[in-house]
Structure formats: C-alpha cells, structure tokens
Amino acid sequence: MLLYALLSLLLPVASAQLHSLAISSGLQYFGTATDNSELVDASLVSALSNHSEFGQVTPGNSQKWDSIEPGPNTFSFAKGDEIAALGKQNSQLLRCHTLVWFQQLPTWVQNGTWTNETLIAAMENHITTTVTHYKGSCHSWDVVNEALEADGSFRKSIFFSTIGEAYLKIAFDATAAADPDVKLYYNDFGIETPGPKTSAALNIVRSLKASGTRIDGVGLQSHFIVGSTPSREVQIANLESFTSLGVEVAITELDIRMTLPSTAAQESQQTTDYQNTASACVAVANCVGLSVWGFSDKYSWVPSTFPGTGSACPFDENLARKSAYYGIIAGLVGGSGPPSNAVTGANNSPLFFELNSTTMNSSGALLGSVRPRIYLLCVGAFIFV
Ligand code: XIL
C-alpha cells in the first residue's frame, strides 16, 4: 500500500509538466494565450502543442470585436478559427476571449453614432453571431472584459456611456441564449487583491445573479510586477471572496514583468511570485485553471506595452524553461506547502526535489541527481512493505 502511495506521489512529479501537474492538483487546466502571428514559428507551435504542458489555449487577439466583425454585420472568423482548430487538434480547451471590451473595437463601433436601442442591437448581433459560430468549441467566454475603473466605477466605454450598466446583463443574457452550455465569465485586471475595484467586480457578480442572469466565473487577469504581486494568502482570500458568491474563478492572463535588464534577484523573486499564484489557485476549491498570457518572452505583449519591462513569461526567447517555470511547477505540486523552498533548493520535504533546470531536462523530465533519490525512496518503501 505504502509503495503505491509513494509511487502515486512520485509519478506526477517524474513526468512534471504544467498541465499534467495542474490536473494532478485538481485543476481543470494549465493554459496559455497564443496569437495567429506566432503560428508561423514551428518551434513555438511544437511547444504550444505539448498537451502535457498546455491543456488550454486562449486566442490573444483574434476573437476580439475588431477582428471578428470589422464592418457592420460583416464577420470574419478565419483567424479565430485557426486557433480554435489548433486547440482542437491538440485536445486543448478553448477559453474564448472576448465579446464586449472597450479596446480593440472597430471604428464603426467606437466612432459610431448610437442610441440605446441601436447599440444594444449591434451588441446583441455581435454576440449572437459570434457565440453561435463557436458553439461547442468554447469552454468559456469572457463575455465582458474590463468594465471597471481602478476606483470601482464603471469605465466610460461606448457601451456604458450609451446603454448604462444594463449592458452587462444584456451581454451575458445574449451569450447564454446563444450557447446554454458555455461558461460565462467576467474578466478583469486589478481585482487580484481586495479594494474598490474588486468590490465592484463582486457587485457585478451579485447584481447579475440577483437579476436572474447567469454568470459562471470571474477571470482574474493577474498581469503582475515582480516583487509587488499579492502574497499567496491574500490571493487565496481574494479568490475565495468570489467563489463564496457561487462562481468559479480562473487566473486568465498571468504574467509577471520585471525592469530590464533582468537580474538574478528579480528572477528569483519572479519564481516565488509565480509559485504563489499557482499554489493559491490550487488551494481554492473553485479555482479551475491557470493561464499565462503567452508562455514565451519571444512573443510577449509586455515589452511593447510597458516599455522598459519584460522577461515576464515562464519560457525565454529561445523557448527554454526559466526559473519562473519551476516556480509554477512548485506551486502546482506544493499546493498549500511553504512557498518558494522547492525551487530555491532549500527543500524541506523528502518528496520535494529541487525542481530547477539542473534537475529537469528541456522536456521537463527529472534528471540524474533526482533519480537516485526516487530510487532510494522506492527501495525503502519496498523493504518496508
Ligand atoms: C493584448 C494583446 O496581447 C496584445 O497583442 C494587444 O495589442 C492588446 O491586447 N487584457 C486583455 C487582453 O484582456 O485581451 C490584452 O491582450 C491584454 C490585457
């Protein structure tokens, strides 16, 4: 018995990769965003298609309104379809992103002359046509993205300015009507710690539910900065403030940027930061999955969006695993264990190896220095049995 118990503990570690470990830890997926422009890169596609590593994909841009409906009632699904097809081929869940957002809107929407009625009709048409097209392909839809300002007030988007707060309910209802099976998410950044914006996001969940509208989940984007990410405990309590309302949560766009050039100290901190977010999700019963916003620094949105910063992803520009990768692994494996020790080498558990680039090869398999320890444990267990 003990032998089997030990092996069941060891086997997931021995084939340690992000998605497989996420599943072993009770999550539904570990995933990543990707974009069409990256798919010409054969090495990128090969790494992305490793299902043990990535069990979920999110189109980074190609399901946004400007891409899907560039002209009124003129739909263009080719790019979104390309990513949906790749995900399907790889048996990866598709997080569909996003139906109603104030950015990346086509000019006809952003600069149109709207009344309450005409904008509701355009929004409903966009949602119904898009959700119907992807029906059966999407695990979830980010129905509304980033509706809130930092102070918790509603962002003065074309939707809020024209329709008012009711646009959220209308958007969720239209999505639910077009696909009764897809999970409906509200997705935002800056809701990873308690504060006015998080309180407002909680209120969105409460008021949609109170009005009889279905909302299944909240996506916490988690675009973090090295050294100023919330602690594991704060993230757990914050995630639970959402799940206590009867919705699931997911970490939807995780990346942790640093000031360039990167330093060993920043990389070490980043490893701890990644570990804390991964282990926080594992610790929360209804945190269903964890997605990074691009897995490689080669294609990250960070350097162009936040000049002077970068190195935010778990894989470097050569698609090699960084220390941050092993931070995620440790968070997924460690669950509620003490943060950071497993990757810094100060391991304090006999089953917890130094999971770093000296103990795992490029495909994530454990290397020599660890194997004798597994062997000794197994032999010890066998003698005991
Ligand atoms: C980003 C993309 O990654 C960039 O390529 C694009 O130029 C801007 O949008 N929050 C979101 C994502 O919900 O859709 C954003 O994606 C990043 C912030």
mmCIF file of C-alpha atoms and ligand atoms in Angstrom:
data_model
loop_
_atom_site.group_PDB
_atom_site.id
_atom_site.type_symbol
_atom_site.label_atom_id
_atom_site.label_comp_id
_atom_site.label_asym_id
_atom_site.label_seq_id
_atom_site.Cartn_x
_atom_site.Cartn_y
_atom_site.Cartn_z
ATOM 1 C CA MET A 1 0.000 0.000 0.000
ATOM 2 C CA LEU A 2 2.679 2.393 1.085
ATOM 3 C CA LEU A 3 4.618 1.672 -2.090
ATOM 4 C CA TYR A 4 1.636 2.585 -4.248
ATOM 5 C CA ALA A 5 1.021 5.679 -2.207
ATOM 6 C CA LEU A 6 4.623 6.735 -2.687
ATOM 7 C CA LEU A 7 4.566 5.959 -6.394
ATOM 8 C CA SER A 8 1.374 7.897 -6.888
ATOM 9 C CA LEU A 9 3.083 10.823 -5.245
ATOM 10 C CA LEU A 10 6.238 10.408 -7.294
ATOM 11 C CA LEU A 11 4.845 9.658 -10.729
ATOM 12 C CA PRO A 12 3.234 13.013 -11.380
ATOM 13 C CA VAL A 13 6.476 14.687 -10.375
ATOM 14 C CA ALA A 14 8.529 12.376 -12.562
ATOM 15 C CA SER A 15 6.596 13.490 -15.652
ATOM 16 C CA ALA A 16 6.276 17.012 -14.375
ATOM 17 C CA GLN A 17 4.807 19.413 -16.859
ATOM 18 C CA LEU A 18 2.434 22.268 -16.301
ATOM 19 C CA HIS A 19 -0.914 20.913 -17.490
ATOM 20 C CA SER A 20 -0.366 17.373 -16.246
ATOM 21 C CA LEU A 21 0.584 18.698 -12.809
ATOM 22 C CA ALA A 22 -2.366 21.090 -12.824
ATOM 23 C CA ILE A 23 -4.659 18.130 -13.445
ATOM 24 C CA SER A 24 -2.973 16.074 -10.692
ATOM 25 C CA SER A 25 -3.531 19.003 -8.349
ATOM 26 C CA GLY A 26 -7.243 19.142 -9.065
ATOM 27 C CA LEU A 27 -7.350 21.978 -11.593
ATOM 28 C CA GLN A 28 -9.043 21.599 -14.971
ATOM 29 C CA TYR A 29 -6.183 23.045 -16.980
ATOM 30 C CA PHE A 30 -2.959 24.957 -17.301
ATOM 31 C CA GLY A 31 -3.002 27.006 -20.472
ATOM 32 C CA THR A 32 -1.671 29.899 -22.456
ATOM 33 C CA ALA A 33 -2.733 32.629 -24.819
ATOM 34 C CA THR A 34 -1.419 32.478 -28.347
ATOM 35 C CA ASP A 35 -1.758 34.631 -31.429
ATOM 36 C CA ASN A 36 -2.025 33.906 -35.155
ATOM 37 C CA SER A 37 1.190 35.736 -35.970
ATOM 38 C CA GLU A 38 3.107 33.260 -33.785
ATOM 39 C CA LEU A 39 1.806 30.212 -35.594
ATOM 40 C CA VAL A 40 4.326 30.552 -38.436
ATOM 41 C CA ASP A 41 7.016 29.667 -35.878
ATOM 42 C CA ALA A 42 7.335 25.883 -35.988
ATOM 43 C CA SER A 43 9.209 25.664 -32.674
ATOM 44 C CA LEU A 44 6.568 27.769 -30.968
ATOM 45 C CA VAL A 45 3.758 25.626 -32.382
ATOM 46 C CA SER A 46 5.552 22.470 -31.349
ATOM 47 C CA ALA A 47 5.981 23.695 -27.758
ATOM 48 C CA LEU A 48 2.417 25.027 -27.657
ATOM 49 C CA SER A 49 1.084 21.694 -28.893
ATOM 50 C CA ASN A 50 2.601 19.759 -25.994
ATOM 51 C CA HIS A 51 -0.590 18.787 -24.217
ATOM 52 C CA SER A 52 1.248 17.792 -21.031
ATOM 53 C CA GLU A 53 2.370 21.386 -20.806
ATOM 54 C CA PHE A 54 -0.678 23.272 -22.140
ATOM 55 C CA GLY A 55 -4.171 21.851 -21.844
ATOM 56 C CA GLN A 56 -5.897 25.095 -22.747
ATOM 57 C CA VAL A 57 -5.432 27.937 -25.236
ATOM 58 C CA THR A 58 -6.831 31.466 -25.483
ATOM 59 C CA PRO A 59 -6.747 33.474 -28.717
ATOM 60 C CA GLY A 60 -4.780 36.589 -27.741
ATOM 61 C CA ASN A 61 -6.433 38.851 -30.295
ATOM 62 C CA SER A 62 -8.362 37.016 -32.970
ATOM 63 C CA GLN A 63 -11.748 36.797 -31.262
ATOM 64 C CA LYS A 64 -11.892 40.476 -30.372
ATOM 65 C CA TRP A 65 -14.564 42.625 -31.962
ATOM 66 C CA ASP A 66 -12.260 44.383 -34.443
ATOM 67 C CA SER A 67 -11.032 41.038 -35.718
ATOM 68 C CA ILE A 68 -14.371 39.197 -35.786
ATOM 69 C CA GLU A 69 -16.714 41.931 -37.046
ATOM 70 C CA PRO A 70 -14.617 44.618 -38.746
ATOM 71 C CA GLY A 71 -17.642 46.076 -40.538
ATOM 72 C CA PRO A 72 -21.309 46.197 -39.506
ATOM 73 C CA ASN A 73 -22.653 42.656 -39.763
ATOM 74 C CA THR A 74 -19.528 41.630 -41.704
ATOM 75 C CA PHE A 75 -17.966 38.724 -39.875
ATOM 76 C CA SER A 76 -14.502 37.320 -40.294
ATOM 77 C CA PHE A 77 -13.840 34.169 -38.308
ATOM 78 C CA ALA A 78 -10.751 32.853 -40.112
ATOM 79 C CA LYS A 79 -8.152 33.873 -37.517
ATOM 80 C CA GLY A 80 -10.218 32.820 -34.536
ATOM 81 C CA ASP A 81 -10.969 29.550 -36.307
ATOM 82 C CA GLU A 82 -7.263 28.900 -36.871
ATOM 83 C CA ILE A 83 -6.587 28.955 -33.132
ATOM 84 C CA ALA A 84 -9.751 27.030 -32.307
ATOM 85 C CA ALA A 85 -8.695 24.333 -34.803
ATOM 86 C CA LEU A 86 -5.177 24.110 -33.392
ATOM 87 C CA GLY A 87 -6.550 23.785 -29.876
ATOM 88 C CA LYS A 88 -8.970 21.095 -31.001
ATOM 89 C CA GLN A 89 -6.208 19.201 -32.791
ATOM 90 C CA ASN A 90 -4.193 19.295 -29.563
ATOM 91 C CA SER A 91 -7.202 18.379 -27.358
ATOM 92 C CA GLN A 92 -6.827 21.734 -25.598
ATOM 93 C CA LEU A 93 -9.744 23.589 -24.014
ATOM 94 C CA LEU A 94 -10.521 26.918 -25.658
ATOM 95 C CA ARG A 95 -11.089 29.970 -23.471
ATOM 96 C CA CYS A 96 -12.886 32.292 -25.860
ATOM 97 C CA HIS A 97 -11.881 35.934 -25.492
ATOM 98 C CA THR A 98 -13.696 38.380 -25.625
ATOM 99 C CA LEU A 99 -17.145 39.639 -26.671
ATOM 100 C CA VAL A 100 -17.583 43.113 -25.168
ATOM 101 C CA TRP A 101 -14.490 45.189 -24.384
ATOM 102 C CA PHE A 102 -13.744 48.888 -24.666
ATOM 103 C CA GLN A 103 -10.490 48.254 -26.566
ATOM 104 C CA GLN A 104 -9.827 46.790 -29.990
ATOM 105 C CA LEU A 105 -13.227 47.880 -31.223
ATOM 106 C CA PRO A 106 -13.676 48.545 -34.942
ATOM 107 C CA THR A 107 -14.079 52.193 -35.883
ATOM 108 C CA TRP A 108 -17.724 51.686 -36.831
ATOM 109 C CA VAL A 109 -18.472 50.757 -33.225
ATOM 110 C CA GLN A 110 -16.072 53.106 -31.457
ATOM 111 C CA ASN A 111 -16.946 56.170 -33.516
ATOM 112 C CA GLY A 112 -20.497 55.285 -34.485
ATOM 113 C CA THR A 113 -23.494 57.444 -33.713
ATOM 114 C CA TRP A 114 -25.519 55.307 -31.364
ATOM 115 C CA THR A 115 -28.728 55.336 -29.451
ATOM 116 C CA ASN A 116 -29.534 52.967 -26.627
ATOM 117 C CA GLU A 117 -31.565 50.784 -28.997
ATOM 118 C CA THR A 118 -29.129 50.705 -31.925
ATOM 119 C CA LEU A 119 -26.098 49.875 -29.805
ATOM 120 C CA ILE A 120 -27.963 47.129 -27.942
ATOM 121 C CA ALA A 121 -28.988 45.680 -31.305
ATOM 122 C CA ALA A 122 -25.403 45.829 -32.639
ATOM 123 C CA MET A 123 -24.017 44.274 -29.456
ATOM 124 C CA GLU A 124 -26.614 41.507 -29.433
ATOM 125 C CA ASN A 125 -25.988 40.773 -33.097
ATOM 126 C CA HIS A 126 -22.231 40.620 -32.499
ATOM 127 C CA ILE A 127 -22.646 38.297 -29.537
ATOM 128 C CA THR A 128 -25.283 36.027 -31.046
ATOM 129 C CA THR A 129 -23.425 35.563 -34.334
ATOM 130 C CA THR A 130 -20.025 35.040 -32.716
ATOM 131 C CA VAL A 131 -21.175 32.732 -29.918
ATOM 132 C CA THR A 132 -23.276 30.695 -32.346
ATOM 133 C CA HIS A 133 -20.281 30.316 -34.664
ATOM 134 C CA TYR A 134 -18.081 28.998 -31.831
ATOM 135 C CA LYS A 135 -20.824 26.981 -30.140
ATOM 136 C CA GLY A 136 -19.393 23.665 -28.990
ATOM 137 C CA SER A 137 -15.786 24.898 -29.347
ATOM 138 C CA CYS A 138 -15.524 27.204 -26.366
ATOM 139 C CA HIS A 139 -15.091 26.034 -22.814
ATOM 140 C CA SER A 140 -15.861 29.570 -21.653
ATOM 141 C CA TRP A 141 -16.451 33.073 -22.990
ATOM 142 C CA ASP A 142 -15.052 36.222 -21.456
ATOM 143 C CA VAL A 143 -18.397 37.912 -22.068
ATOM 144 C CA VAL A 144 -17.424 41.315 -20.709
ATOM 145 C CA ASN A 145 -13.819 42.377 -20.291
ATOM 146 C CA GLU A 146 -12.502 45.223 -18.126
ATOM 147 C CA ALA A 147 -15.759 47.070 -17.390
ATOM 148 C CA LEU A 148 -14.316 48.781 -14.311
ATOM 149 C CA GLU A 149 -12.008 51.659 -13.472
ATOM 150 C CA ALA A 150 -9.460 51.390 -10.659
ATOM 151 C CA ASP A 151 -11.795 53.290 -8.301
ATOM 152 C CA GLY A 152 -14.587 50.779 -8.847
ATOM 153 C CA SER A 153 -16.719 52.987 -11.055
ATOM 154 C CA PHE A 154 -17.850 51.740 -14.431
ATOM 155 C CA ARG A 155 -15.443 52.507 -17.233
ATOM 156 C CA LYS A 156 -16.897 55.149 -19.560
ATOM 157 C CA SER A 157 -16.823 52.889 -22.596
ATOM 158 C CA ILE A 158 -19.103 53.404 -25.566
ATOM 159 C CA PHE A 159 -21.266 50.644 -24.042
ATOM 160 C CA PHE A 160 -21.573 52.166 -20.580
ATOM 161 C CA SER A 161 -21.931 55.701 -21.918
ATOM 162 C CA THR A 162 -24.730 54.706 -24.290
ATOM 163 C CA ILE A 163 -26.538 51.839 -22.561
ATOM 164 C CA GLY A 164 -25.530 52.231 -18.919
ATOM 165 C CA GLU A 165 -24.803 49.404 -16.511
ATOM 166 C CA ALA A 166 -27.526 47.315 -18.158
ATOM 167 C CA TYR A 167 -25.154 46.463 -20.991
ATOM 168 C CA LEU A 168 -23.533 43.787 -18.832
ATOM 169 C CA LYS A 169 -26.790 41.964 -18.194
ATOM 170 C CA ILE A 170 -27.770 42.252 -21.852
ATOM 171 C CA ALA A 171 -24.395 40.836 -22.937
ATOM 172 C CA PHE A 172 -24.497 37.896 -20.507
ATOM 173 C CA ASP A 173 -28.109 37.081 -21.410
ATOM 174 C CA ALA A 174 -27.358 37.157 -25.150
ATOM 175 C CA THR A 175 -24.363 34.840 -24.681
ATOM 176 C CA ALA A 176 -26.362 32.408 -22.546
ATOM 177 C CA ALA A 177 -29.159 32.360 -25.116
ATOM 178 C CA ALA A 178 -26.744 31.601 -27.966
ATOM 179 C CA ASP A 179 -24.885 28.831 -26.107
ATOM 180 C CA PRO A 180 -26.535 27.426 -22.992
ATOM 181 C CA ASP A 181 -23.519 25.184 -22.275
ATOM 182 C CA VAL A 182 -20.605 27.610 -22.403
ATOM 183 C CA LYS A 183 -19.265 29.086 -19.162
ATOM 184 C CA LEU A 184 -19.897 32.826 -18.885
ATOM 185 C CA TYR A 185 -17.078 34.902 -17.392
ATOM 186 C CA TYR A 186 -16.466 38.455 -16.304
ATOM 187 C CA ASN A 187 -12.727 39.114 -16.812
ATOM 188 C CA ASP A 188 -10.618 41.992 -15.457
ATOM 189 C CA PHE A 189 -7.224 43.065 -14.159
ATOM 190 C CA GLY A 190 -6.583 44.740 -10.816
ATOM 191 C CA ILE A 191 -9.081 42.515 -8.997
ATOM 192 C CA GLU A 192 -6.434 40.220 -7.507
ATOM 193 C CA THR A 193 -6.401 41.996 -4.121
ATOM 194 C CA PRO A 194 -9.199 43.489 -2.020
ATOM 195 C CA GLY A 195 -10.035 47.107 -2.851
ATOM 196 C CA PRO A 196 -12.616 49.269 -4.602
ATOM 197 C CA LYS A 197 -12.226 47.603 -7.979
ATOM 198 C CA THR A 198 -12.524 44.106 -6.530
ATOM 199 C CA SER A 199 -15.575 45.177 -4.515
ATOM 200 C CA ALA A 200 -17.138 46.488 -7.712
ATOM 201 C CA ALA A 201 -16.384 43.215 -9.517
ATOM 202 C CA LEU A 202 -18.002 41.308 -6.656
ATOM 203 C CA ASN A 203 -21.001 43.602 -7.050
ATOM 204 C CA ILE A 204 -21.210 42.793 -10.762
ATOM 205 C CA VAL A 205 -21.496 39.115 -9.843
ATOM 206 C CA ARG A 206 -24.086 39.843 -7.132
ATOM 207 C CA SER A 207 -26.243 42.084 -9.268
ATOM 208 C CA LEU A 208 -26.208 39.813 -12.320
ATOM 209 C CA LYS A 209 -27.206 36.876 -10.163
ATOM 210 C CA ALA A 210 -29.852 38.922 -8.333
ATOM 211 C CA SER A 211 -31.418 39.857 -11.661
ATOM 212 C CA GLY A 212 -31.603 36.210 -12.718
ATOM 213 C CA THR A 213 -28.733 36.418 -15.199
ATOM 214 C CA ARG A 214 -26.273 33.544 -15.402
ATOM 215 C CA ILE A 215 -22.633 34.248 -14.643
ATOM 216 C CA ASP A 216 -20.400 31.217 -14.074
ATOM 217 C CA GLY A 217 -16.985 32.638 -13.463
ATOM 218 C CA VAL A 218 -14.659 35.529 -12.849
ATOM 219 C CA GLY A 219 -11.305 35.738 -14.602
ATOM 220 C CA LEU A 220 -8.517 37.432 -12.703
ATOM 221 C CA GLN A 221 -6.076 38.529 -15.383
ATOM 222 C CA SER A 222 -3.114 38.768 -12.980
ATOM 223 C CA HIS A 223 -0.732 40.937 -15.000
ATOM 224 C CA PHE A 224 1.741 41.276 -12.164
ATOM 225 C CA ILE A 225 5.021 43.058 -11.465
ATOM 226 C CA VAL A 226 7.936 41.169 -9.914
ATOM 227 C CA GLY A 227 8.117 41.821 -6.189
ATOM 228 C CA SER A 228 4.763 43.545 -5.919
ATOM 229 C CA THR A 229 2.443 40.631 -6.510
ATOM 230 C CA PRO A 230 -0.003 39.856 -3.722
ATOM 231 C CA SER A 231 1.031 37.163 -1.254
ATOM 232 C CA ARG A 232 -0.305 33.651 -1.576
ATOM 233 C CA GLU A 233 -2.572 34.222 1.437
ATOM 234 C CA VAL A 234 -4.020 37.445 0.018
ATOM 235 C CA GLN A 235 -4.647 35.784 -3.331
ATOM 236 C CA ILE A 236 -6.384 32.827 -1.684
ATOM 237 C CA ALA A 237 -8.678 35.039 0.409
ATOM 238 C CA ASN A 238 -9.399 37.223 -2.592
ATOM 239 C CA LEU A 239 -10.234 34.282 -4.873
ATOM 240 C CA GLU A 240 -12.492 32.931 -2.137
ATOM 241 C CA SER A 241 -14.341 36.250 -1.917
ATOM 242 C CA PHE A 242 -15.507 35.491 -5.466
ATOM 243 C CA THR A 243 -16.147 31.770 -5.073
ATOM 244 C CA SER A 244 -18.227 32.443 -1.956
ATOM 245 C CA LEU A 245 -20.713 34.139 -4.291
ATOM 246 C CA GLY A 246 -21.202 30.876 -6.169
ATOM 247 C CA VAL A 247 -18.968 31.474 -9.194
ATOM 248 C CA GLU A 248 -15.789 29.728 -10.235
ATOM 249 C CA VAL A 249 -12.572 31.659 -10.725
ATOM 250 C CA ALA A 250 -9.614 31.316 -13.070
ATOM 251 C CA ILE A 251 -6.259 33.046 -13.384
ATOM 252 C CA THR A 252 -6.676 34.047 -17.020
ATOM 253 C CA GLU A 253 -3.726 36.151 -18.195
ATOM 254 C CA LEU A 254 -0.860 35.609 -15.795
ATOM 255 C CA ASP A 255 2.471 37.264 -16.497
ATOM 256 C CA ILE A 256 4.958 38.824 -14.088
ATOM 257 C CA ARG A 257 7.107 41.532 -15.613
ATOM 258 C CA MET A 258 10.378 42.978 -14.387
ATOM 259 C CA THR A 259 12.504 46.013 -15.137
ATOM 260 C CA LEU A 260 15.015 45.182 -17.853
ATOM 261 C CA PRO A 261 17.721 44.044 -17.873
ATOM 262 C CA SER A 262 16.709 41.051 -15.826
ATOM 263 C CA THR A 263 18.811 40.248 -12.774
ATOM 264 C CA ALA A 264 19.268 37.079 -10.756
ATOM 265 C CA ALA A 265 17.489 38.729 -7.834
ATOM 266 C CA GLN A 266 14.482 39.638 -9.956
ATOM 267 C CA GLU A 267 14.364 36.160 -11.472
ATOM 268 C CA SER A 268 14.426 34.589 -8.049
ATOM 269 C CA GLN A 269 11.619 36.868 -6.860
ATOM 270 C CA GLN A 270 9.669 36.125 -10.033
ATOM 271 C CA THR A 271 9.977 32.397 -9.353
ATOM 272 C CA THR A 272 8.479 32.886 -5.897
ATOM 273 C CA ASP A 273 5.763 35.137 -7.326
ATOM 274 C CA TYR A 274 4.752 32.550 -9.939
ATOM 275 C CA GLN A 275 4.748 29.867 -7.286
ATOM 276 C CA ASN A 276 2.467 31.884 -5.028
ATOM 277 C CA THR A 277 -0.165 32.441 -7.707
ATOM 278 C CA ALA A 278 -0.114 28.812 -8.847
ATOM 279 C CA SER A 279 -0.364 27.485 -5.312
ATOM 280 C CA ALA A 280 -3.109 29.995 -4.445
ATOM 281 C CA CYS A 281 -5.232 28.691 -7.307
ATOM 282 C CA VAL A 282 -4.594 25.089 -6.257
ATOM 283 C CA ALA A 283 -5.627 25.955 -2.699
ATOM 284 C CA VAL A 284 -9.016 27.380 -3.728
ATOM 285 C CA ALA A 285 -11.678 24.759 -4.395
ATOM 286 C CA ASN A 286 -13.318 26.567 -7.291
ATOM 287 C CA CYS A 287 -10.211 27.987 -8.929
ATOM 288 C CA VAL A 288 -10.477 25.897 -12.071
ATOM 289 C CA GLY A 289 -7.404 26.831 -14.069
ATOM 290 C CA LEU A 290 -4.395 28.939 -14.673
ATOM 291 C CA SER A 291 -3.405 30.520 -17.998
ATOM 292 C CA VAL A 292 -0.369 32.591 -18.868
ATOM 293 C CA TRP A 293 -0.685 35.435 -21.355
ATOM 294 C CA GLY A 294 1.811 33.884 -23.746
ATOM 295 C CA PHE A 295 4.312 31.339 -22.482
ATOM 296 C CA SER A 296 7.451 32.693 -24.151
ATOM 297 C CA ASP A 297 9.217 36.036 -23.880
ATOM 298 C CA LYS A 298 9.680 35.771 -27.645
ATOM 299 C CA TYR A 299 6.097 36.886 -28.256
ATOM 300 C CA SER A 300 5.054 38.546 -25.010
ATOM 301 C CA TRP A 301 2.909 41.676 -25.221
ATOM 302 C CA VAL A 302 4.757 43.108 -22.207
ATOM 303 C CA PRO A 303 7.826 44.923 -23.647
ATOM 304 C CA SER A 304 5.794 46.930 -26.154
ATOM 305 C CA THR A 305 3.003 47.701 -23.686
ATOM 306 C CA PHE A 306 5.114 48.505 -20.627
ATOM 307 C CA PRO A 307 8.341 49.958 -22.057
ATOM 308 C CA GLY A 308 11.485 49.164 -20.085
ATOM 309 C CA THR A 309 9.995 45.953 -18.726
ATOM 310 C CA GLY A 310 9.902 42.374 -19.956
ATOM 311 C CA SER A 311 11.060 38.835 -19.205
ATOM 312 C CA ALA A 312 7.549 38.239 -17.877
ATOM 313 C CA CYS A 313 6.912 34.702 -19.111
ATOM 314 C CA PRO A 314 7.930 31.237 -17.877
ATOM 315 C CA PHE A 315 9.855 30.416 -21.084
ATOM 316 C CA ASP A 316 12.603 32.610 -22.511
ATOM 317 C CA GLU A 317 13.047 33.911 -26.065
ATOM 318 C CA ASN A 318 14.585 30.595 -27.115
ATOM 319 C CA LEU A 319 11.604 28.741 -25.671
ATOM 320 C CA ALA A 320 13.767 27.367 -22.862
ATOM 321 C CA ARG A 321 12.241 26.932 -19.437
ATOM 322 C CA LYS A 322 13.166 29.675 -16.981
ATOM 323 C CA SER A 323 13.359 29.540 -13.215
ATOM 324 C CA ALA A 324 9.828 31.008 -13.262
ATOM 325 C CA TYR A 325 8.606 27.811 -14.942
ATOM 326 C CA TYR A 326 9.831 25.779 -11.990
ATOM 327 C CA GLY A 327 8.135 28.227 -9.665
ATOM 328 C CA ILE A 328 4.816 27.336 -11.305
ATOM 329 C CA ILE A 329 5.641 23.637 -11.080
ATOM 330 C CA ALA A 330 6.420 24.033 -7.378
ATOM 331 C CA GLY A 331 3.193 25.954 -6.823
ATOM 332 C CA LEU A 332 1.177 23.274 -8.615
ATOM 333 C CA VAL A 333 2.855 20.435 -6.756
ATOM 334 C CA GLY A 334 3.249 22.131 -3.407
ATOM 335 C CA GLY A 335 -0.359 23.215 -3.117
ATOM 336 C CA SER A 336 -0.580 24.535 0.387
ATOM 337 C CA GLY A 337 3.073 23.857 1.189
ATOM 338 C CA PRO A 338 5.527 26.597 2.045
ATOM 339 C CA PRO A 339 6.201 28.856 -0.927
ATOM 340 C CA SER A 340 9.470 29.093 -2.773
ATOM 341 C CA ASN A 341 11.615 26.484 -0.969
ATOM 342 C CA ALA A 342 11.181 23.832 -3.611
ATOM 343 C CA VAL A 343 12.736 25.900 -6.337
ATOM 344 C CA THR A 344 15.453 27.584 -4.386
ATOM 345 C CA GLY A 345 16.906 24.250 -3.311
ATOM 346 C CA ALA A 346 16.069 24.719 0.366
ATOM 347 C CA ASN A 347 13.685 21.809 0.161
ATOM 348 C CA ASN A 348 12.350 20.625 3.454
ATOM 349 C CA SER A 349 10.282 17.685 2.345
ATOM 350 C CA PRO A 350 11.707 14.280 1.436
ATOM 351 C CA LEU A 351 9.363 14.115 -1.542
ATOM 352 C CA PHE A 352 10.153 17.588 -2.713
ATOM 353 C CA PHE A 353 13.095 17.821 -5.054
ATOM 354 C CA GLU A 354 14.952 20.848 -6.230
ATOM 355 C CA LEU A 355 12.829 21.423 -9.307
ATOM 356 C CA ASN A 356 15.058 23.608 -11.385
ATOM 357 C CA SER A 357 16.923 23.487 -14.637
ATOM 358 C CA THR A 358 19.628 21.311 -13.152
ATOM 359 C CA THR A 359 17.139 18.664 -12.122
ATOM 360 C CA MET A 360 14.819 18.671 -15.124
ATOM 361 C CA ASN A 361 15.678 18.393 -18.801
ATOM 362 C CA SER A 362 14.262 20.518 -21.579
ATOM 363 C CA SER A 363 11.129 18.406 -21.800
ATOM 364 C CA GLY A 364 10.531 18.639 -18.088
ATOM 365 C CA ALA A 365 11.691 15.127 -17.175
ATOM 366 C CA LEU A 366 13.664 14.687 -13.999
ATOM 367 C CA LEU A 367 17.421 14.398 -14.371
ATOM 368 C CA GLY A 368 20.098 12.283 -12.733
ATOM 369 C CA SER A 369 20.533 13.948 -9.363
ATOM 370 C CA VAL A 370 16.890 13.397 -8.558
ATOM 371 C CA ARG A 371 16.511 9.883 -9.877
ATOM 372 C CA PRO A 372 18.695 8.205 -7.214
ATOM 373 C CA ARG A 373 16.522 9.815 -4.581
ATOM 374 C CA ILE A 374 13.355 8.446 -6.178
ATOM 375 C CA TYR A 375 15.041 5.056 -6.439
ATOM 376 C CA LEU A 376 16.076 5.083 -2.776
ATOM 377 C CA LEU A 377 12.591 6.085 -1.719
ATOM 378 C CA CYS A 378 11.067 3.264 -3.759
ATOM 379 C CA VAL A 379 13.567 0.709 -2.462
ATOM 380 C CA GLY A 380 12.942 1.922 1.080
ATOM 381 C CA ALA A 381 9.209 1.638 0.567
ATOM 382 C CA PHE A 382 9.564 -1.841 -0.911
ATOM 383 C CA ILE A 383 11.619 -3.059 2.070
ATOM 384 C CA PHE A 384 9.065 -1.503 4.408
ATOM 385 C CA VAL A 385 6.179 -3.257 2.638
HETATM 386 C C1 XIL B 1 -3.476 42.292 -25.529
HETATM 387 C C2 XIL B 1 -2.753 41.537 -26.618
HETATM 388 O O1 XIL B 1 -1.929 40.557 -26.052
HETATM 389 C C3 XIL B 1 -1.943 42.474 -27.470
HETATM 390 O O2 XIL B 1 -1.359 41.784 -28.565
HETATM 391 C C4 XIL B 1 -2.848 43.582 -27.994
HETATM 392 O O3 XIL B 1 -2.067 44.527 -28.712
HETATM 393 C C5 XIL B 1 -3.556 44.285 -26.844
HETATM 394 O O4 XIL B 1 -4.268 43.326 -26.097
HETATM 395 N N1 XIL B 1 -6.067 42.308 -21.160
HETATM 396 C C6 XIL B 1 -6.758 41.536 -22.051
HETATM 397 C C7 XIL B 1 -6.106 41.079 -23.299
HETATM 398 O O5 XIL B 1 -7.887 41.111 -21.749
HETATM 399 O O6 XIL B 1 -7.017 40.964 -24.356
HETATM 400 C C8 XIL B 1 -4.969 42.001 -23.696
HETATM 401 O O7 XIL B 1 -4.325 41.442 -24.815
HETATM 402 C C9 XIL B 1 -4.038 42.205 -22.527
HETATM 403 C C10 XIL B 1 -4.753 42.850 -21.379
#
